[in-house]
Coordinates of C-alpha atoms in Angstrom, one line a residue:
M1 CA 24.0 -42.5 1.7
V2 CA 27.3 -40.5 0.0
P3 CA 29.8 -39.9 3.0
L4 CA 31.2 -36.4 3.6
R5 CA 34.7 -35.7 2.0
G6 CA 37.5 -36.8 4.3
H7 CA 35.3 -38.7 6.7
T8 CA 35.8 -42.5 6.3
P9 CA 32.5 -44.6 7.3
T10 CA 32.5 -47.0 9.8
H11 CA 30.7 -50.1 10.7
L12 CA 28.5 -47.8 13.5
D13 CA 28.2 -44.9 10.3
D14 CA 26.4 -47.6 8.5
P15 CA 23.2 -48.4 9.3
M16 CA 22.6 -45.5 12.2
S17 CA 23.4 -42.2 10.3
E18 CA 20.9 -43.1 7.8
T19 CA 17.6 -41.3 8.1
G20 CA 14.2 -41.9 6.4
W21 CA 12.0 -45.0 5.8
R22 CA 14.2 -46.6 2.7
P23 CA 16.8 -47.6 4.6
W24 CA 14.6 -49.6 7.1
L25 CA 12.9 -50.9 3.8
P26 CA 15.0 -54.4 3.6
E27 CA 14.2 -55.2 7.8
A28 CA 10.5 -54.3 7.2
I29 CA 10.1 -56.9 4.3
A30 CA 12.0 -59.2 6.3
A31 CA 10.0 -58.6 9.5
F32 CA 6.2 -58.5 7.0
V33 CA 7.6 -62.3 6.1
V34 CA 8.3 -63.6 9.2
L35 CA 5.1 -62.0 11.0
V36 CA 2.7 -63.3 8.0
V37 CA 4.7 -67.0 8.5
G38 CA 4.3 -66.8 12.0
F39 CA 0.5 -65.9 12.4
T40 CA -0.3 -68.5 10.0
E41 CA 1.8 -71.0 12.4
A42 CA 0.0 -69.3 15.5
A43 CA -3.6 -70.0 13.6
M44 CA -3.0 -73.5 12.8
F45 CA -1.8 -74.2 16.1
W46 CA -4.9 -72.2 17.3
A47 CA -6.8 -74.1 15.4
M48 CA -5.3 -77.5 16.2
T49 CA -5.6 -77.2 19.9
D50 CA -9.2 -75.7 19.6
G51 CA -7.9 -72.3 20.8
G52 CA -5.6 -73.8 23.6
H53 CA -2.9 -71.6 22.9
A54 CA -3.4 -68.1 21.8
A55 CA -0.4 -66.6 22.4
G56 CA 1.5 -67.9 19.1
F57 CA 0.4 -64.7 17.8
A58 CA 2.1 -62.7 20.4
Q59 CA 5.3 -64.8 20.1
A60 CA 5.1 -64.2 15.9
L61 CA 4.3 -60.5 16.7
V62 CA 7.8 -60.4 19.0
V63 CA 9.8 -62.8 16.4
A64 CA 9.0 -60.0 13.6
G65 CA 9.6 -57.1 16.0
A66 CA 12.8 -58.7 16.7
V67 CA 13.9 -59.7 13.0
G68 CA 12.9 -56.0 12.3
M69 CA 15.3 -54.5 14.6
C70 CA 18.8 -56.6 13.9
R71 CA 20.2 -54.3 12.3
R72 CA 19.2 -50.5 13.5
A73 CA 19.0 -51.6 17.3
P74 CA 20.7 -55.3 17.7
G75 CA 21.1 -54.7 21.5
A76 CA 17.2 -54.1 21.6
A77 CA 16.4 -57.2 18.8
L78 CA 18.8 -59.5 21.3
G79 CA 16.3 -58.0 24.6
L80 CA 13.3 -59.3 22.9
V81 CA 15.1 -62.9 22.0
W82 CA 15.9 -62.7 25.9
A83 CA 12.2 -61.8 26.7
L84 CA 10.9 -64.5 24.4
G85 CA 13.1 -67.4 26.1
L86 CA 12.1 -66.5 29.5
F87 CA 8.6 -66.8 28.4
H88 CA 9.2 -70.1 27.2
V89 CA 11.1 -71.5 30.5
L90 CA 8.2 -69.7 32.6
S91 CA 4.8 -70.8 30.7
H92 CA 6.2 -74.1 28.8
A93 CA 4.6 -72.6 25.6
P94 CA 5.8 -74.6 22.5
I95 CA 8.3 -73.5 20.3
M96 CA 7.2 -72.3 17.1
L97 CA 9.2 -72.9 13.6
S98 CA 8.9 -69.3 12.9
E99 CA 10.9 -68.5 16.0
F100 CA 14.3 -69.9 14.1
A101 CA 14.3 -66.5 12.2
L102 CA 15.9 -65.2 15.9
T103 CA 19.2 -66.5 14.2
A104 CA 19.0 -63.5 12.1
V105 CA 19.2 -61.5 15.4
F106 CA 22.5 -63.6 16.3
F107 CA 23.7 -62.5 13.2
G108 CA 23.1 -58.7 13.6
G109 CA 24.3 -58.7 16.8
A110 CA 28.1 -60.0 15.8
R111 CA 27.7 -57.6 12.7
W112 CA 26.6 -54.6 14.1
G113 CA 26.3 -54.5 17.6
R114 CA 28.7 -53.3 19.9
P115 CA 31.5 -55.1 21.7
L116 CA 28.9 -56.1 24.7
T117 CA 25.7 -56.9 22.8
V118 CA 28.6 -59.6 20.5
V119 CA 29.4 -61.2 23.2
S120 CA 25.8 -61.2 24.5
S121 CA 24.7 -62.8 21.5
A122 CA 27.3 -65.3 21.7
L123 CA 26.1 -66.7 24.6
S124 CA 22.7 -66.7 23.8
V125 CA 23.2 -69.3 21.1
P126 CA 23.6 -72.2 23.7
L127 CA 20.8 -70.9 25.7
A128 CA 18.6 -70.6 22.8
V129 CA 19.5 -74.3 21.9
V130 CA 19.0 -75.6 25.3
V131 CA 15.7 -73.6 25.9
A132 CA 14.4 -75.3 22.4
F133 CA 15.0 -78.7 22.4
V134 CA 16.2 -79.9 25.9
L135 CA 13.8 -77.9 28.1
H136 CA 11.1 -78.5 26.2
E137 CA 12.3 -82.1 24.7
G138 CA 11.4 -81.3 21.0
R139 CA 8.4 -79.7 21.6
V140 CA 8.6 -77.7 18.5
F141 CA 4.9 -77.6 17.2
S142 CA 5.3 -77.4 13.0
L143 CA 8.7 -79.3 12.9
Y144 CA 7.1 -82.0 15.1
L145 CA 4.0 -82.1 13.1
L146 CA 6.1 -82.2 10.4
L147 CA 8.0 -85.3 11.5
T148 CA 5.2 -87.4 12.8
G149 CA 2.4 -86.3 11.2
A150 CA 0.5 -86.7 14.9
R151 CA -1.8 -83.6 16.5
P152 CA -0.4 -82.7 19.5
G153 CA -2.0 -84.0 22.8
G154 CA -0.9 -86.6 25.0
M155 CA 1.6 -87.7 22.0
L156 CA 3.2 -85.1 22.1
R157 CA 6.6 -86.3 23.2
A158 CA 9.3 -87.5 21.2
E159 CA 11.2 -90.6 21.8
S160 CA 14.5 -90.4 23.7
T161 CA 16.2 -89.8 20.8
T162 CA 14.4 -86.8 19.2
P163 CA 15.5 -84.3 21.3
L164 CA 19.3 -85.3 20.8
I165 CA 18.6 -85.2 16.7
L166 CA 16.7 -82.1 16.9
S167 CA 18.9 -80.5 19.2
L168 CA 22.3 -81.1 17.5
I169 CA 20.1 -80.0 14.2
G170 CA 19.0 -76.7 15.9
L171 CA 22.9 -76.2 17.4
L172 CA 23.9 -76.0 13.4
V173 CA 20.9 -74.1 12.4
V174 CA 21.1 -71.6 15.6
A175 CA 25.0 -71.0 15.9
A176 CA 26.1 -70.5 12.0
P177 CA 24.8 -67.3 11.8
W178 CA 26.8 -65.9 14.6
P179 CA 30.0 -66.6 13.2
A180 CA 29.2 -65.4 10.0
G181 CA 28.1 -62.3 10.8
L182 CA 31.5 -62.1 13.3
V183 CA 33.4 -62.9 10.1
M184 CA 31.4 -60.2 7.7
R185 CA 32.2 -57.6 10.8
S186 CA 35.9 -58.3 10.6
L187 CA 35.9 -58.0 6.7
D188 CA 34.2 -54.3 7.2
R189 CA 36.5 -53.4 9.8
A190 CA 39.5 -54.2 7.4
S191 CA 38.0 -52.6 5.1
T192 CA 37.5 -49.4 6.9
S193 CA 41.1 -49.7 7.9
R194 CA 42.3 -49.9 4.5
A195 CA 40.0 -47.1 3.7
S196 CA 41.3 -45.3 6.7
M197 CA 45.0 -46.0 5.5
L198 CA 44.7 -44.9 1.8
A199 CA 42.9 -42.1 3.1
A200 CA 45.9 -41.4 5.4
E201 CA 48.4 -42.0 2.8
E202 CA 46.6 -39.6 -0.1
T203 CA 46.8 -36.6 3.0
A204 CA 50.4 -37.2 3.7
A205 CA 51.1 -37.5 0.0
G206 CA 49.2 -34.4 -0.6
A207 CA 50.7 -32.8 2.5
L208 CA 53.9 -34.0 0.8
R209 CA 53.5 -32.2 -2.4
E210 CA 52.6 -28.8 -0.6
T211 CA 55.5 -28.9 1.6
E212 CA 57.6 -29.6 -2.1
H213 CA 55.5 -26.8 -3.8
A214 CA 56.4 -24.2 -0.8
R215 CA 60.2 -25.5 -0.6
E216 CA 60.4 -24.8 -4.6
V217 CA 58.6 -21.4 -4.2
A218 CA 61.3 -20.6 -1.3
H219 CA 64.0 -21.5 -3.2
L220 CA 62.9 -19.5 -6.3
R221 CA 62.2 -16.5 -4.0
D222 CA 65.6 -17.0 -2.7
Q223 CA 67.5 -17.7 -6.3
Q224 CA 65.6 -14.3 -7.0
T225 CA 66.5 -12.3 -4.2
R226 CA 70.3 -13.2 -4.8
L227 CA 70.0 -12.5 -8.3
A228 CA 68.8 -8.9 -7.8
R229 CA 71.5 -8.7 -4.9
D230 CA 74.0 -9.9 -7.5
V231 CA 72.9 -7.2 -10.1
H232 CA 72.9 -4.6 -7.5
D233 CA 76.8 -5.3 -6.6
V234 CA 77.8 -5.3 -10.2
V235 CA 75.8 -2.2 -11.3
G236 CA 76.7 -0.2 -8.0
H237 CA 79.9 -0.7 -8.0
S238 CA 80.6 0.5 -11.8
L239 CA 78.1 3.2 -11.6
A240 CA 79.9 4.4 -8.9
V241 CA 83.4 4.3 -10.6
I242 CA 81.9 5.6 -13.8
L243 CA 79.9 8.9 -11.9
A244 CA 83.0 9.1 -10.5
Q245 CA 85.2 9.4 -13.8
A246 CA 82.2 11.7 -15.1
E247 CA 82.4 14.7 -12.4
S248 CA 86.1 14.5 -12.5
G249 CA 86.2 14.4 -16.4
Q250 CA 84.4 18.0 -15.9
Y251 CA 87.5 19.3 -14.5
L252 CA 90.4 17.8 -16.7
D253 CA 91.6 20.7 -19.2
D254 CA 94.3 17.7 -20.9
T255 CA 92.9 16.1 -23.3
G256 CA 95.0 12.7 -22.9
K257 CA 93.8 12.8 -19.6
L258 CA 90.0 13.3 -20.5
K259 CA 90.8 10.4 -22.9
R260 CA 91.8 8.0 -20.4
A261 CA 88.9 8.7 -18.2
M262 CA 86.6 8.3 -21.1
Q263 CA 88.5 4.9 -21.7
T264 CA 88.1 3.9 -17.7
I265 CA 84.3 4.3 -18.0
A266 CA 83.8 2.5 -21.1
T267 CA 86.3 -0.3 -19.8
T268 CA 84.4 -0.3 -16.5
A269 CA 80.6 -0.3 -18.5
R270 CA 81.6 -3.1 -20.9
S271 CA 83.0 -5.3 -17.8
S272 CA 79.7 -4.3 -16.1
L273 CA 77.5 -5.1 -19.2
Q274 CA 79.2 -8.6 -19.0
D275 CA 78.9 -9.1 -15.5
V276 CA 75.3 -8.7 -15.4
R277 CA 74.9 -11.0 -18.6
Q278 CA 76.9 -13.6 -16.5
V279 CA 74.8 -13.4 -13.7
L280 CA 71.7 -13.7 -15.8
S281 CA 72.4 -16.5 -17.7
T282 CA 74.0 -18.8 -14.8
T283 CA 74.0 -19.6 -11.1
Q284 CA 78.1 -19.3 -11.3
D285 CA 80.2 -16.5 -10.3
A286 CA 81.0 -14.4 -13.4
T287 CA 84.7 -15.2 -12.7
T288 CA 84.8 -18.8 -11.5
G289 CA 87.9 -20.6 -13.0
R290 CA 90.4 -17.6 -12.0
D291 CA 92.2 -17.4 -8.8
D292 CA 90.8 -15.8 -6.0
A293 CA 93.4 -13.9 -5.1
D294 CA 93.5 -12.2 -9.0
R295 CA 89.4 -11.7 -9.0
L296 CA 90.0 -9.6 -5.8
D297 CA 92.9 -7.5 -7.2
D298 CA 90.4 -6.8 -10.7
L299 CA 88.2 -5.1 -8.2
I300 CA 91.0 -3.4 -6.5
V301 CA 92.1 -2.1 -10.1
G302 CA 88.9 -1.4 -11.1
A303 CA 88.3 1.2 -7.8
R304 CA 91.5 3.0 -8.8
G305 CA 89.6 3.9 -12.2
S306 CA 87.3 5.6 -10.5
G307 CA 90.4 8.1 -9.5
H308 CA 90.4 7.5 -6.3
E309 CA 93.5 6.7 -4.2
I310 CA 93.1 3.3 -2.9
V311 CA 96.2 2.1 -0.6
A312 CA 96.0 -2.3 -0.8
S313 CA 98.1 -4.7 1.4
E314 CA 97.7 -8.0 1.7
L315 CA 99.1 -10.5 4.3
G316 CA 99.5 -14.1 4.4
T317 CA 99.6 -16.7 1.5
P318 CA 96.6 -16.6 -0.8
R319 CA 94.8 -19.7 -1.2
P320 CA 91.8 -21.3 -3.3
L321 CA 88.4 -20.7 -1.7
P322 CA 86.0 -23.1 -1.3
R323 CA 83.4 -22.0 -4.7
E324 CA 80.5 -20.5 -2.4
A325 CA 83.1 -18.7 0.1
A326 CA 85.3 -17.3 -3.1
A327 CA 81.7 -15.6 -4.5
V328 CA 80.5 -13.9 -1.5
A329 CA 84.4 -12.7 -0.8
Y330 CA 84.0 -11.8 -4.2
R331 CA 80.6 -9.6 -3.6
V332 CA 81.2 -8.3 -0.4
F333 CA 84.4 -6.7 -1.2
Q334 CA 83.1 -5.3 -4.4
E335 CA 80.1 -3.7 -1.8
M336 CA 82.8 -2.6 0.1
L337 CA 85.0 -0.8 -2.1
T338 CA 81.4 0.9 -3.8
N339 CA 80.7 2.3 -0.5
A340 CA 84.1 3.7 -0.1
I341 CA 83.9 5.4 -3.6
K342 CA 80.7 6.2 -3.2
H343 CA 80.4 7.9 0.3
G344 CA 84.7 8.9 0.4
R345 CA 86.4 11.4 0.8
R346 CA 87.8 12.2 -2.9
D347 CA 91.2 13.7 -0.6
Q348 CA 91.8 10.6 1.4
P349 CA 93.0 7.4 0.5
I350 CA 90.7 4.4 0.6
T351 CA 92.6 1.5 2.3
A352 CA 92.1 -2.3 1.7
E353 CA 93.6 -5.2 3.5
R354 CA 93.7 -8.7 3.3
H355 CA 94.5 -10.9 5.5
W356 CA 95.0 -14.5 4.4
P357 CA 94.8 -17.3 7.5
P358 CA 98.2 -19.7 7.8
P359 CA 97.9 -22.9 6.2
Q360 CA 97.2 -25.8 8.4
P361 CA 97.7 -29.4 7.8
A362 CA 94.1 -30.8 6.1
G363 CA 91.5 -31.3 7.9
G364 CA 92.4 -28.8 11.1
V365 CA 89.8 -26.0 12.1
T366 CA 88.0 -23.9 9.9
D367 CA 89.9 -20.3 9.8
T368 CA 88.9 -17.0 8.2
L369 CA 89.6 -14.5 5.7
R370 CA 89.7 -10.8 6.9
I371 CA 88.8 -8.5 4.3
E372 CA 89.2 -4.7 5.8
V373 CA 88.4 -1.5 4.1
T374 CA 88.6 1.9 5.2
N375 CA 87.4 5.6 3.9
M376 CA 87.2 8.6 5.3
A377 CA 83.5 10.0 5.8
D378 CA 82.5 12.6 3.2
A379 CA 81.0 14.7 5.9
A380 CA 81.1 15.0 9.5
G381 CA 78.2 12.4 10.9
D382 CA 77.5 10.9 7.4
D383 CA 76.3 7.3 8.2
S384 CA 75.9 6.7 4.5
A385 CA 78.7 4.4 4.4
G386 CA 76.0 2.3 5.8
R387 CA 74.3 1.5 3.0
G388 CA 74.2 -2.1 1.4
L389 CA 75.4 -3.5 4.8
D390 CA 72.5 -5.7 5.2
G391 CA 73.1 -7.2 2.5
M392 CA 76.6 -7.8 3.1
R393 CA 75.5 -9.4 6.4
R394 CA 73.4 -11.9 5.3
R395 CA 75.8 -12.9 2.9
L396 CA 78.4 -13.9 5.6
E397 CA 75.9 -15.4 7.7
A398 CA 74.8 -17.4 5.2
I399 CA 78.6 -19.4 5.0
G400 CA 79.0 -18.8 8.7
G401 CA 80.8 -15.7 8.7
H402 CA 79.7 -12.0 10.0
L403 CA 80.2 -8.5 9.3
D404 CA 82.1 -5.6 11.5
V405 CA 81.6 -2.0 11.2
R406 CA 83.5 0.7 13.2
R407 CA 83.1 4.5 13.2
R408 CA 85.8 6.3 14.4
E409 CA 86.9 10.2 15.6
Q410 CA 90.2 11.2 13.9
T411 CA 91.9 14.3 13.4
A412 CA 91.1 14.5 9.7
G413 CA 87.6 13.6 9.9
I414 CA 85.3 10.3 10.5
S415 CA 86.2 7.5 9.3
F416 CA 84.6 4.1 9.0
T417 CA 86.0 0.5 8.6
V418 CA 83.9 -2.4 7.7
T419 CA 85.3 -5.6 8.1
A420 CA 84.3 -9.0 6.7
F421 CA 85.3 -12.3 8.0
V422 CA 85.0 -15.3 5.2
P423 CA 85.3 -18.6 6.9
V424 CA 88.1 -20.8 5.0
R425 CA 88.5 -24.7 6.1
N426 CA 92.0 -25.1 6.6
G427 CA 93.6 -27.5 4.0
A428 CA 90.9 -26.3 1.3

């Protein structure tokens, strides 16, 4: 029998799950041998008693049947043993030597039987000895004939010590198979348990590998999303500056101003190309190693190159930010200025404010750096400033910050104020 994949065979699967005639072949051969021996013995007894005991053939048939079922149906085989024992007690029929083959039934009950069958087979062992050698006082036909050489009859009773000796020998012969079957049952269960444990470990290892694979895939996707977001921020900011300079250059008659506009376009494009290369070549921020305040100032300088008026203010004392917080602050501020340039009115200034938290002792509570950018909408009711807000919001939420967007009606028009709250641990 080949077990199904994912199924661990148990002692109940073997032999009950097998089909066809081949699995029964060993038991059939054993039953046939016992039947031949039993019929031969019964024929000898029948001839020596002048046909006085014909029940020996039935006894041989019962023994052969019990031996044939000891593996497939140990409970039923044990039932035949009890029935045969009851027959001996009631009829005082002599016990045949071939009935010692019933020890295979005791072995089968301990090896393959259910718990109740195991207990019953254990109780059957001493009862079988009592029936065979105590109640019948040694009337085992073939064995008595072998020991005494006498014909059964008036001399059938042996000396007083014979039943005791035969009882001891019989106890050893009959009792030995039962513990052997129990040991093999325990070894089988241990083997099954080990196989189940190995299968469980293999399943757990497979699940762990799948989990690690899923984690790696999620990490790669997160890196791809972060890379795409960084490239979008860099390219979007530079293109906004370049577009603003290109549009203003169409109306410049002064050669000097036109050259400065072209120079700004070239500088912005070169800086953008360098930033994109840095983003694609490393996971670190392009400006790592510089002061965080200087990095943010560079963004303001680049935004002013677009021709927009940028009113910048900084309150509090700048401080170094944690690496992740510094990267988020830089990218979010870049996106805020880009939106303001793209969607803000050119005749109205863009205000950019940075509020640094006051210094606290090391180990203090987490405070926030507040970055605020305000611009006037290019057209009444224009919501274009809301583009890119989802990306900024995700960046901030990833480090415990948040984004606030306000739309206000003013005399000059509609203003949009975007405020980013970047967590800063005091004493960082």
